């Protein structure tokens, strides 16, 4: 695998992964908020 190919595929995977992490983060915050009420 070339360096350029590796460099292009990692950011795409990382962005996809971080988007899921953000969704889980907000979902858990919402659940905590609902439990408090």
Coordinates of C-alpha atoms in Angstrom, one line a residue:
X1 CA 0.0 0.0 0.0
X2 CA 1.3 3.4 -0.9
X3 CA 1.8 6.2 1.7
X4 CA -0.7 8.4 -0.2
X5 CA -3.4 5.7 -0.3
X6 CA -2.9 5.1 3.4
X7 CA -3.1 8.8 4.2
X8 CA -6.3 9.1 2.2
X9 CA -8.1 6.1 3.8
X10 CA -7.3 6.9 7.5
X11 CA -9.0 10.4 7.7
X12 CA -12.2 9.0 6.1
X13 CA -12.3 6.2 8.6
X14 CA -11.5 8.5 11.5
X15 CA -14.2 11.0 10.5
X16 CA -16.8 8.2 10.3
X17 CA -15.6 6.9 13.7
X18 CA -15.7 10.4 15.3
X19 CA -19.2 11.0 14.0
X20 CA -20.4 7.9 15.7
X21 CA -18.6 8.9 18.9
X22 CA -20.4 12.3 18.8
X23 CA -23.7 10.6 18.4
X24 CA -23.1 8.3 21.4
X25 CA -21.9 11.3 23.4
X26 CA -25.0 13.3 22.8
X27 CA -27.3 10.2 23.3
X28 CA -25.7 9.5 26.7
X29 CA -26.1 13.1 27.7
X30 CA -29.8 13.0 26.8
X31 CA -30.3 9.8 28.7
X32 CA -28.6 11.3 31.8
X33 CA -30.7 14.4 31.5
X34 CA -33.9 12.4 31.3
X35 CA -32.9 10.3 34.3
X36 CA -32.3 13.4 36.4
X37 CA -35.8 14.6 35.7

